[in-house]
């Protein structure tokens, strides 16, 4: 009896879905995050775990993961860093990897790193960047961020190791040689 109503609320044409946009327009990222998560957490409710036939009606597709990405961004903007990290980390699940847009997954990893840095948690920031490099080895910005982290913590040899990595991948980019020279 309740699951059909929840399915209706979950529908992207529902007021619940559009409520998050209203808060965003009012520049209240904390409320926008809460509204997004009220919508996005419906498939996670126990009632749908108990009723797989109803759960199948809840689409967790590209739009779902794009909304998850924006929810995480709003949590960052609201300085709700732990929630931001947890939300954005959901874009690194196997289901998300198969269904989310690549740009949202890359962006999520950037926000996770920034959330750790905003909390001055360099250890987890470095781990997040290394995970990003493993997941997206072609995104050289992750490597350059790691170089900066190592340089700022006076670990020049580790920084050089990663500069050499980007130089080997893209030897035509003169900026990388300047970074190595510095």
PDB file of N, CA and C in Angstrom, residues 12-102:
ATOM      1  N   UNK A  12      10.396  11.205 -11.433  1.00  0.00           N
ATOM      2  CA  UNK A  12      11.071  12.489 -11.656  1.00  0.00           C
ATOM      3  C   UNK A  12      10.110  13.634 -11.944  1.00  0.00           C
ATOM      4  N   UNK A  13       8.850  13.339 -12.183  1.00  0.00           N
ATOM      5  CA  UNK A  13       7.877  14.412 -12.388  1.00  0.00           C
ATOM      6  C   UNK A  13       7.246  14.853 -11.070  1.00  0.00           C
ATOM      7  N   UNK A  14       7.651  14.224  -9.970  1.00  0.00           N
ATOM      8  CA  UNK A  14       7.010  14.509  -8.690  1.00  0.00           C
ATOM      9  C   UNK A  14       7.505  15.815  -8.073  1.00  0.00           C
ATOM     10  N   UNK A  15       6.708  16.330  -7.182  1.00  0.00           N
ATOM     11  CA  UNK A  15       7.065  17.546  -6.464  1.00  0.00           C
ATOM     12  C   UNK A  15       8.321  17.341  -5.627  1.00  0.00           C
ATOM     13  N   UNK A  16       8.488  16.123  -5.064  1.00  0.00           N
ATOM     14  CA  UNK A  16       9.680  15.838  -4.263  1.00  0.00           C
ATOM     15  C   UNK A  16      10.942  16.032  -5.102  1.00  0.00           C
ATOM     16  N   UNK A  17      10.928  15.545  -6.316  1.00  0.00           N
ATOM     17  CA  UNK A  17      12.091  15.685  -7.183  1.00  0.00           C
ATOM     18  C   UNK A  17      12.380  17.155  -7.474  1.00  0.00           C
ATOM     19  N   UNK A  18      11.356  17.928  -7.740  1.00  0.00           N
ATOM     20  CA  UNK A  18      11.579  19.321  -8.102  1.00  0.00           C
ATOM     21  C   UNK A  18      11.786  20.225  -6.897  1.00  0.00           C
ATOM     22  N   UNK A  19      11.467  19.750  -5.705  1.00  0.00           N
ATOM     23  CA  UNK A  19      11.692  20.542  -4.504  1.00  0.00           C
ATOM     24  C   UNK A  19      13.152  20.888  -4.306  1.00  0.00           C
ATOM     25  N   UNK A  20      14.034  19.980  -4.662  1.00  0.00           N
ATOM     26  CA  UNK A  20      15.461  20.242  -4.504  1.00  0.00           C
ATOM     27  C   UNK A  20      15.895  21.423  -5.369  1.00  0.00           C
ATOM     28  N   UNK A  21      15.305  21.551  -6.540  1.00  0.00           N
ATOM     29  CA  UNK A  21      15.646  22.681  -7.415  1.00  0.00           C
ATOM     30  C   UNK A  21      15.174  24.009  -6.821  1.00  0.00           C
ATOM     31  N   UNK A  22      14.048  23.972  -6.120  1.00  0.00           N
ATOM     32  CA  UNK A  22      13.546  25.198  -5.498  1.00  0.00           C
ATOM     33  C   UNK A  22      14.531  25.706  -4.452  1.00  0.00           C
ATOM     34  N   UNK A  23      15.066  24.799  -3.649  1.00  0.00           N
ATOM     35  CA  UNK A  23      16.043  25.203  -2.634  1.00  0.00           C
ATOM     36  C   UNK A  23      17.333  25.687  -3.278  1.00  0.00           C
ATOM     37  N   UNK A  24      17.726  25.046  -4.362  1.00  0.00           N
ATOM     38  CA  UNK A  24      18.923  25.494  -5.073  1.00  0.00           C
ATOM     39  C   UNK A  24      18.717  26.918  -5.579  1.00  0.00           C
ATOM     40  N   UNK A  25      17.554  27.177  -6.163  1.00  0.00           N
ATOM     41  CA  UNK A  25      17.263  28.528  -6.672  1.00  0.00           C
ATOM     42  C   UNK A  25      17.282  29.567  -5.558  1.00  0.00           C
ATOM     43  N   UNK A  26      16.944  29.141  -4.354  1.00  0.00           N
ATOM     44  CA  UNK A  26      16.945  30.066  -3.208  1.00  0.00           C
ATOM     45  C   UNK A  26      18.326  30.137  -2.557  1.00  0.00           C
ATOM     46  N   UNK A  27      19.288  29.491  -3.165  1.00  0.00           N
ATOM     47  CA  UNK A  27      20.674  29.473  -2.688  1.00  0.00           C
ATOM     48  C   UNK A  27      20.795  28.953  -1.266  1.00  0.00           C
ATOM     49  N   UNK A  28      20.109  27.851  -1.011  1.00  0.00           N
ATOM     50  CA  UNK A  28      20.196  27.167   0.274  1.00  0.00           C
ATOM     51  C   UNK A  28      20.710  25.747   0.015  1.00  0.00           C
ATOM     52  N   UNK A  29      22.037  25.585  -0.105  1.00  0.00           N
ATOM     53  CA  UNK A  29      22.575  24.280  -0.482  1.00  0.00           C
ATOM     54  C   UNK A  29      22.280  23.180   0.540  1.00  0.00           C
ATOM     55  N   UNK A  30      22.151  23.528   1.796  1.00  0.00           N
ATOM     56  CA  UNK A  30      21.868  22.509   2.801  1.00  0.00           C
ATOM     57  C   UNK A  30      20.472  21.915   2.602  1.00  0.00           C
ATOM     58  N   UNK A  31      19.502  22.769   2.372  1.00  0.00           N
ATOM     59  CA  UNK A  31      18.133  22.275   2.130  1.00  0.00           C
ATOM     60  C   UNK A  31      18.043  21.583   0.775  1.00  0.00           C
ATOM     61  N   UNK A  32      18.772  22.076  -0.208  1.00  0.00           N
ATOM     62  CA  UNK A  32      18.786  21.409  -1.515  1.00  0.00           C
ATOM     63  C   UNK A  32      19.341  19.995  -1.360  1.00  0.00           C
ATOM     64  N   UNK A  33      20.416  19.855  -0.573  1.00  0.00           N
ATOM     65  CA  UNK A  33      20.980  18.526  -0.316  1.00  0.00           C
ATOM     66  C   UNK A  33      19.947  17.631   0.357  1.00  0.00           C
ATOM     67  N   UNK A  34      19.292  18.127   1.398  1.00  0.00           N
ATOM     68  CA  UNK A  34      18.296  17.321   2.104  1.00  0.00           C
ATOM     69  C   UNK A  34      17.167  16.891   1.172  1.00  0.00           C
ATOM     70  N   UNK A  35      16.720  17.802   0.312  1.00  0.00           N
ATOM     71  CA  UNK A  35      15.638  17.479  -0.619  1.00  0.00           C
ATOM     72  C   UNK A  35      16.089  16.424  -1.629  1.00  0.00           C
ATOM     73  N   UNK A  36      17.291  16.598  -2.174  1.00  0.00           N
ATOM     74  CA  UNK A  36      17.808  15.591  -3.097  1.00  0.00           C
ATOM     75  C   UNK A  36      17.886  14.225  -2.414  1.00  0.00           C
ATOM     76  N   UNK A  37      18.409  14.197  -1.204  1.00  0.00           N
ATOM     77  CA  UNK A  37      18.595  12.913  -0.535  1.00  0.00           C
ATOM     78  C   UNK A  37      17.271  12.267  -0.152  1.00  0.00           C
ATOM     79  N   UNK A  38      16.250  13.064   0.170  1.00  0.00           N
ATOM     80  CA  UNK A  38      14.925  12.495   0.435  1.00  0.00           C
ATOM     81  C   UNK A  38      14.451  11.742  -0.807  1.00  0.00           C
ATOM     82  N   UNK A  39      14.719  12.308  -1.950  1.00  0.00           N
ATOM     83  CA  UNK A  39      14.345  11.676  -3.212  1.00  0.00           C
ATOM     84  C   UNK A  39      15.243  10.468  -3.511  1.00  0.00           C
ATOM     85  N   UNK A  40      16.549  10.650  -3.421  1.00  0.00           N
ATOM     86  CA  UNK A  40      17.500   9.632  -3.846  1.00  0.00           C
ATOM     87  C   UNK A  40      17.551   8.420  -2.926  1.00  0.00           C
ATOM     88  N   UNK A  41      17.150   8.589  -1.684  1.00  0.00           N
ATOM     89  CA  UNK A  41      17.215   7.471  -0.746  1.00  0.00           C
ATOM     90  C   UNK A  41      15.979   6.582  -0.780  1.00  0.00           C
ATOM     91  N   UNK A  42      14.973   6.955  -1.551  1.00  0.00           N
ATOM     92  CA  UNK A  42      13.773   6.108  -1.630  1.00  0.00           C
ATOM     93  C   UNK A  42      14.123   4.677  -2.055  1.00  0.00           C
ATOM     94  N   UNK A  43      14.954   4.464  -3.080  1.00  0.00           N
ATOM     95  CA  UNK A  43      15.272   3.079  -3.444  1.00  0.00           C
ATOM     96  C   UNK A  43      16.020   2.302  -2.362  1.00  0.00           C
ATOM     97  N   UNK A  44      16.600   3.017  -1.407  1.00  0.00           N
ATOM     98  CA  UNK A  44      17.361   2.371  -0.339  1.00  0.00           C
ATOM     99  C   UNK A  44      16.481   1.940   0.845  1.00  0.00           C
ATOM    100  N   UNK A  45      15.211   2.312   0.817  1.00  0.00           N
ATOM    101  CA  UNK A  45      14.313   1.983   1.926  1.00  0.00           C
ATOM    102  C   UNK A  45      14.093   0.473   2.035  1.00  0.00           C
ATOM    103  N   UNK A  46      13.914   0.010   3.249  1.00  0.00           N
ATOM    104  CA  UNK A  46      13.737  -1.422   3.507  1.00  0.00           C
ATOM    105  C   UNK A  46      12.556  -2.003   2.734  1.00  0.00           C
ATOM    106  N   UNK A  47      11.499  -1.222   2.580  1.00  0.00           N
ATOM    107  CA  UNK A  47      10.308  -1.720   1.895  1.00  0.00           C
ATOM    108  C   UNK A  47      10.641  -2.209   0.479  1.00  0.00           C
ATOM    109  N   UNK A  48      11.606  -1.565  -0.174  1.00  0.00           N
ATOM    110  CA  UNK A  48      11.989  -1.973  -1.523  1.00  0.00           C
ATOM    111  C   UNK A  48      13.005  -3.111  -1.507  1.00  0.00           C
ATOM    112  N   UNK A  49      13.712  -3.242  -0.430  1.00  0.00           N
ATOM    113  CA  UNK A  49      14.599  -4.400  -0.300  1.00  0.00           C
ATOM    114  C   UNK A  49      13.771  -5.664  -0.080  1.00  0.00           C
ATOM    115  N   UNK A  50      12.619  -5.494   0.577  1.00  0.00           N
ATOM    116  CA  UNK A  50      11.721  -6.623   0.831  1.00  0.00           C
ATOM    117  C   UNK A  50      10.837  -6.946  -0.371  1.00  0.00           C
ATOM    118  N   UNK A  51      10.689  -6.005  -1.289  1.00  0.00           N
ATOM    119  CA  UNK A  51       9.813  -6.193  -2.453  1.00  0.00           C
ATOM    120  C   UNK A  51      10.578  -5.880  -3.738  1.00  0.00           C
ATOM    121  N   UNK A  52      11.378  -6.816  -4.214  1.00  0.00           N
ATOM    122  CA  UNK A  52      12.178  -6.560  -5.415  1.00  0.00           C
ATOM    123  C   UNK A  52      11.332  -6.201  -6.648  1.00  0.00           C
ATOM    124  N   UNK A  53      10.106  -6.707  -6.711  1.00  0.00           N
ATOM    125  CA  UNK A  53       9.253  -6.380  -7.860  1.00  0.00           C
ATOM    126  C   UNK A  53       8.890  -4.895  -7.870  1.00  0.00           C
ATOM    127  N   UNK A  54       8.733  -4.298  -6.686  1.00  0.00           N
ATOM    128  CA  UNK A  54       8.488  -2.859  -6.609  1.00  0.00           C
ATOM    129  C   UNK A  54       9.787  -2.076  -6.816  1.00  0.00           C
ATOM    130  N   UNK A  55      10.884  -2.606  -6.287  1.00  0.00           N
ATOM    131  CA  UNK A  55      12.181  -1.941  -6.436  1.00  0.00           C
ATOM    132  C   UNK A  55      12.553  -1.813  -7.918  1.00  0.00           C
ATOM    133  N   UNK A  56      12.144  -2.780  -8.725  1.00  0.00           N
ATOM    134  CA  UNK A  56      12.454  -2.754 -10.149  1.00  0.00           C
ATOM    135  C   UNK A  56      11.799  -1.568 -10.851  1.00  0.00           C
ATOM    136  N   UNK A  57      10.770  -1.004 -10.246  1.00  0.00           N
ATOM    137  CA  UNK A  57      10.070   0.144 -10.832  1.00  0.00           C
ATOM    138  C   UNK A  57      10.807   1.464 -10.575  1.00  0.00           C
ATOM    139  N   UNK A  58      11.785   1.424  -9.695  1.00  0.00           N
ATOM    140  CA  UNK A  58      12.546   2.626  -9.344  1.00  0.00           C
ATOM    141  C   UNK A  58      13.805   2.681 -10.203  1.00  0.00           C
ATOM    142  N   UNK A  59      13.807   3.577 -11.133  1.00  0.00           N
ATOM    143  CA  UNK A  59      14.907   3.679 -12.067  1.00  0.00           C
ATOM    144  C   UNK A  59      16.134   4.311 -11.404  1.00  0.00           C
ATOM    145  N   UNK A  60      17.244   3.594 -11.428  1.00  0.00           N
ATOM    146  CA  UNK A  60      18.520   4.134 -10.943  1.00  0.00           C
ATOM    147  C   UNK A  60      19.447   4.189 -12.148  1.00  0.00           C
ATOM    148  N   UNK A  61      19.223   5.232 -12.939  1.00  0.00           N
ATOM    149  CA  UNK A  61      19.905   5.372 -14.211  1.00  0.00           C
ATOM    150  C   UNK A  61      20.816   6.592 -14.196  1.00  0.00           C
ATOM    151  N   UNK A  62      21.163   7.087 -15.356  1.00  0.00           N
ATOM    152  CA  UNK A  62      22.042   8.249 -15.482  1.00  0.00           C
ATOM    153  C   UNK A  62      21.492   9.448 -14.719  1.00  0.00           C
ATOM    154  N   UNK A  63      20.178   9.663 -14.815  1.00  0.00           N
ATOM    155  CA  UNK A  63      19.569  10.802 -14.114  1.00  0.00           C
ATOM    156  C   UNK A  63      19.716  10.654 -12.610  1.00  0.00           C
ATOM    157  N   UNK A  64      19.497   9.450 -12.094  1.00  0.00           N
ATOM    158  CA  UNK A  64      19.650   9.197 -10.661  1.00  0.00           C
ATOM    159  C   UNK A  64      21.059   9.575 -10.206  1.00  0.00           C
ATOM    160  N   UNK A  65      22.057   9.115 -10.935  1.00  0.00           N
ATOM    161  CA  UNK A  65      23.436   9.367 -10.526  1.00  0.00           C
ATOM    162  C   UNK A  65      23.855  10.818 -10.739  1.00  0.00           C
ATOM    163  N   UNK A  66      23.270  11.469 -11.731  1.00  0.00           N
ATOM    164  CA  UNK A  66      23.528  12.899 -11.914  1.00  0.00           C
ATOM    165  C   UNK A  66      22.973  13.668 -10.709  1.00  0.00           C
ATOM    166  N   UNK A  67      21.788  13.278 -10.249  1.00  0.00           N
ATOM    167  CA  UNK A  67      21.200  13.919  -9.060  1.00  0.00           C
ATOM    168  C   UNK A  67      22.048  13.634  -7.829  1.00  0.00           C
ATOM    169  N   UNK A  68      22.578  12.422  -7.734  1.00  0.00           N
ATOM    170  CA  UNK A  68      23.448  12.074  -6.610  1.00  0.00           C
ATOM    171  C   UNK A  68      24.695  12.956  -6.616  1.00  0.00           C
ATOM    172  N   UNK A  69      25.251  13.183  -7.787  1.00  0.00           N
ATOM    173  CA  UNK A  69      26.406  14.067  -7.920  1.00  0.00           C
ATOM    174  C   UNK A  69      26.067  15.477  -7.436  1.00  0.00           C
ATOM    175  N   UNK A  70      24.932  16.011  -7.880  1.00  0.00           N
ATOM    176  CA  UNK A  70      24.550  17.359  -7.451  1.00  0.00           C
ATOM    177  C   UNK A  70      24.254  17.409  -5.957  1.00  0.00           C
ATOM    178  N   UNK A  71      23.676  16.370  -5.425  1.00  0.00           N
ATOM    179  CA  UNK A  71      23.434  16.332  -3.980  1.00  0.00           C
ATOM    180  C   UNK A  71      24.759  16.440  -3.224  1.00  0.00           C
ATOM    181  N   UNK A  72      25.754  15.690  -3.685  1.00  0.00           N
ATOM    182  CA  UNK A  72      27.069  15.753  -3.049  1.00  0.00           C
ATOM    183  C   UNK A  72      27.697  17.132  -3.159  1.00  0.00           C
ATOM    184  N   UNK A  73      27.526  17.759  -4.306  1.00  0.00           N
ATOM    185  CA  UNK A  73      28.038  19.130  -4.479  1.00  0.00           C
ATOM    186  C   UNK A  73      27.361  20.086  -3.512  1.00  0.00           C
ATOM    187  N   UNK A  74      26.039  19.946  -3.354  1.00  0.00           N
ATOM    188  CA  UNK A  74      25.324  20.824  -2.422  1.00  0.00           C
ATOM    189  C   UNK A  74      25.783  20.581  -0.988  1.00  0.00           C
ATOM    190  N   UNK A  75      26.052  19.330  -0.636  1.00  0.00           N
ATOM    191  CA  UNK A  75      26.558  19.037   0.707  1.00  0.00           C
ATOM    192  C   UNK A  75      27.913  19.712   0.911  1.00  0.00           C
ATOM    193  N   UNK A  76      28.757  19.694  -0.108  1.00  0.00           N
ATOM    194  CA  UNK A  76      30.054  20.403  -0.026  1.00  0.00           C
ATOM    195  C   UNK A  76      29.832  21.893   0.164  1.00  0.00           C
ATOM    196  N   UNK A  77      28.933  22.465  -0.646  1.00  0.00           N
ATOM    197  CA  UNK A  77      28.654  23.897  -0.539  1.00  0.00           C
ATOM    198  C   UNK A  77      28.127  24.267   0.842  1.00  0.00           C
ATOM    199  N   UNK A  78      27.392  23.331   1.455  1.00  0.00           N
ATOM    200  CA  UNK A  78      26.832  23.568   2.785  1.00  0.00           C
ATOM    201  C   UNK A  78      27.831  23.218   3.892  1.00  0.00           C
ATOM    202  N   UNK A  79      29.029  22.832   3.482  1.00  0.00           N
ATOM    203  CA  UNK A  79      30.097  22.442   4.421  1.00  0.00           C
ATOM    204  C   UNK A  79      29.707  21.231   5.275  1.00  0.00           C
ATOM    205  N   UNK A  80      28.898  20.369   4.703  1.00  0.00           N
ATOM    206  CA  UNK A  80      28.508  19.104   5.325  1.00  0.00           C
ATOM    207  C   UNK A  80      29.391  18.020   4.700  1.00  0.00           C
ATOM    208  N   UNK A  81      30.674  18.101   5.037  1.00  0.00           N
ATOM    209  CA  UNK A  81      31.684  17.341   4.323  1.00  0.00           C
ATOM    210  C   UNK A  81      31.545  15.828   4.465  1.00  0.00           C
ATOM    211  N   UNK A  82      31.258  15.339   5.659  1.00  0.00           N
ATOM    212  CA  UNK A  82      31.124  13.889   5.827  1.00  0.00           C
ATOM    213  C   UNK A  82      29.981  13.348   4.976  1.00  0.00           C
ATOM    214  N   UNK A  83      28.863  14.082   4.942  1.00  0.00           N
ATOM    215  CA  UNK A  83      27.733  13.664   4.112  1.00  0.00           C
ATOM    216  C   UNK A  83      28.089  13.779   2.635  1.00  0.00           C
ATOM    217  N   UNK A  84      28.827  14.809   2.282  1.00  0.00           N
ATOM    218  CA  UNK A  84      29.251  14.979   0.887  1.00  0.00           C
ATOM    219  C   UNK A  84      30.107  13.799   0.451  1.00  0.00           C
ATOM    220  N   UNK A  85      31.068  13.427   1.271  1.00  0.00           N
ATOM    221  CA  UNK A  85      31.959  12.317   0.928  1.00  0.00           C
ATOM    222  C   UNK A  85      31.166  11.024   0.800  1.00  0.00           C
ATOM    223  N   UNK A  86      30.266  10.764   1.741  1.00  0.00           N
ATOM    224  CA  UNK A  86      29.454   9.544   1.684  1.00  0.00           C
ATOM    225  C   UNK A  86      28.564   9.530   0.441  1.00  0.00           C
ATOM    226  N   UNK A  87      27.954  10.658   0.144  1.00  0.00           N
ATOM    227  CA  UNK A  87      27.062  10.747  -1.018  1.00  0.00           C
ATOM    228  C   UNK A  87      27.838  10.573  -2.315  1.00  0.00           C
ATOM    229  N   UNK A  88      28.923  11.302  -2.459  1.00  0.00           N
ATOM    230  CA  UNK A  88      29.704  11.237  -3.693  1.00  0.00           C
ATOM    231  C   UNK A  88      30.396   9.886  -3.860  1.00  0.00           C
ATOM    232  N   UNK A  89      30.710   9.240  -2.765  1.00  0.00           N
ATOM    233  CA  UNK A  89      31.338   7.909  -2.837  1.00  0.00           C
ATOM    234  C   UNK A  89      30.383   6.882  -3.432  1.00  0.00           C
ATOM    235  N   UNK A  90      29.101   7.140  -3.343  1.00  0.00           N
ATOM    236  CA  UNK A  90      28.125   6.227  -3.943  1.00  0.00           C
ATOM    237  C   UNK A  90      28.261   6.187  -5.464  1.00  0.00           C
ATOM    238  N   UNK A  91      28.935   7.173  -6.038  1.00  0.00           N
ATOM    239  CA  UNK A  91      29.173   7.158  -7.482  1.00  0.00           C
ATOM    240  C   UNK A  91      30.330   6.237  -7.861  1.00  0.00           C
ATOM    241  N   UNK A  92      30.976   5.644  -6.874  1.00  0.00           N
ATOM    242  CA  UNK A  92      32.081   4.724  -7.137  1.00  0.00           C
ATOM    243  C   UNK A  92      31.682   3.264  -6.978  1.00  0.00           C
ATOM    244  N   UNK A  93      30.371   2.996  -6.827  1.00  0.00           N
ATOM    245  CA  UNK A  93      29.921   1.608  -6.733  1.00  0.00           C
ATOM    246  C   UNK A  93      29.899   0.983  -8.122  1.00  0.00           C
ATOM    247  N   UNK A  94      29.817  -0.329  -8.177  1.00  0.00           N
ATOM    248  CA  UNK A  94      29.782  -1.016  -9.470  1.00  0.00           C
ATOM    249  C   UNK A  94      28.558  -0.608 -10.280  1.00  0.00           C
ATOM    250  N   UNK A  95      27.396  -0.474  -9.625  1.00  0.00           N
ATOM    251  CA  UNK A  95      26.190  -0.074 -10.348  1.00  0.00           C
ATOM    252  C   UNK A  95      26.364   1.324 -10.933  1.00  0.00           C
ATOM    253  N   UNK A  96      26.961   2.214 -10.161  1.00  0.00           N
ATOM    254  CA  UNK A  96      27.171   3.580 -10.648  1.00  0.00           C
ATOM    255  C   UNK A  96      28.156   3.596 -11.811  1.00  0.00           C
ATOM    256  N   UNK A  97      29.186   2.787 -11.714  1.00  0.00           N
ATOM    257  CA  UNK A  97      30.175   2.748 -12.790  1.00  0.00           C
ATOM    258  C   UNK A  97      29.530   2.330 -14.107  1.00  0.00           C
ATOM    259  N   UNK A  98      28.501   1.501 -14.017  1.00  0.00           N
ATOM    260  CA  UNK A  98      27.820   1.037 -15.222  1.00  0.00           C
ATOM    261  C   UNK A  98      26.766   2.028 -15.710  1.00  0.00           C
ATOM    262  N   UNK A  99      26.264   2.899 -14.824  1.00  0.00           N
ATOM    263  CA  UNK A  99      25.118   3.731 -15.177  1.00  0.00           C
ATOM    264  C   UNK A  99      25.344   5.237 -15.097  1.00  0.00           C
ATOM    265  N   UNK A 100      26.331   5.673 -14.382  1.00  0.00           N
ATOM    266  CA  UNK A 100      26.551   7.113 -14.201  1.00  0.00           C
ATOM    267  C   UNK A 100      27.361   7.675 -15.362  1.00  0.00           C
ATOM    268  N   UNK A 101      27.164   8.967 -15.592  1.00  0.00           N
ATOM    269  CA  UNK A 101      27.981   9.632 -16.606  1.00  0.00           C
ATOM    270  C   UNK A 101      29.409   9.730 -16.085  1.00  0.00           C
ATOM    271  N   UNK A 102      30.365   9.519 -16.963  1.00  0.00           N
ATOM    272  CA  UNK A 102      31.778   9.567 -16.580  1.00  0.00           C
ATOM    273  C   UNK A 102      32.126  10.920 -15.961  1.00  0.00           C
TER     274      UNK A 102
END
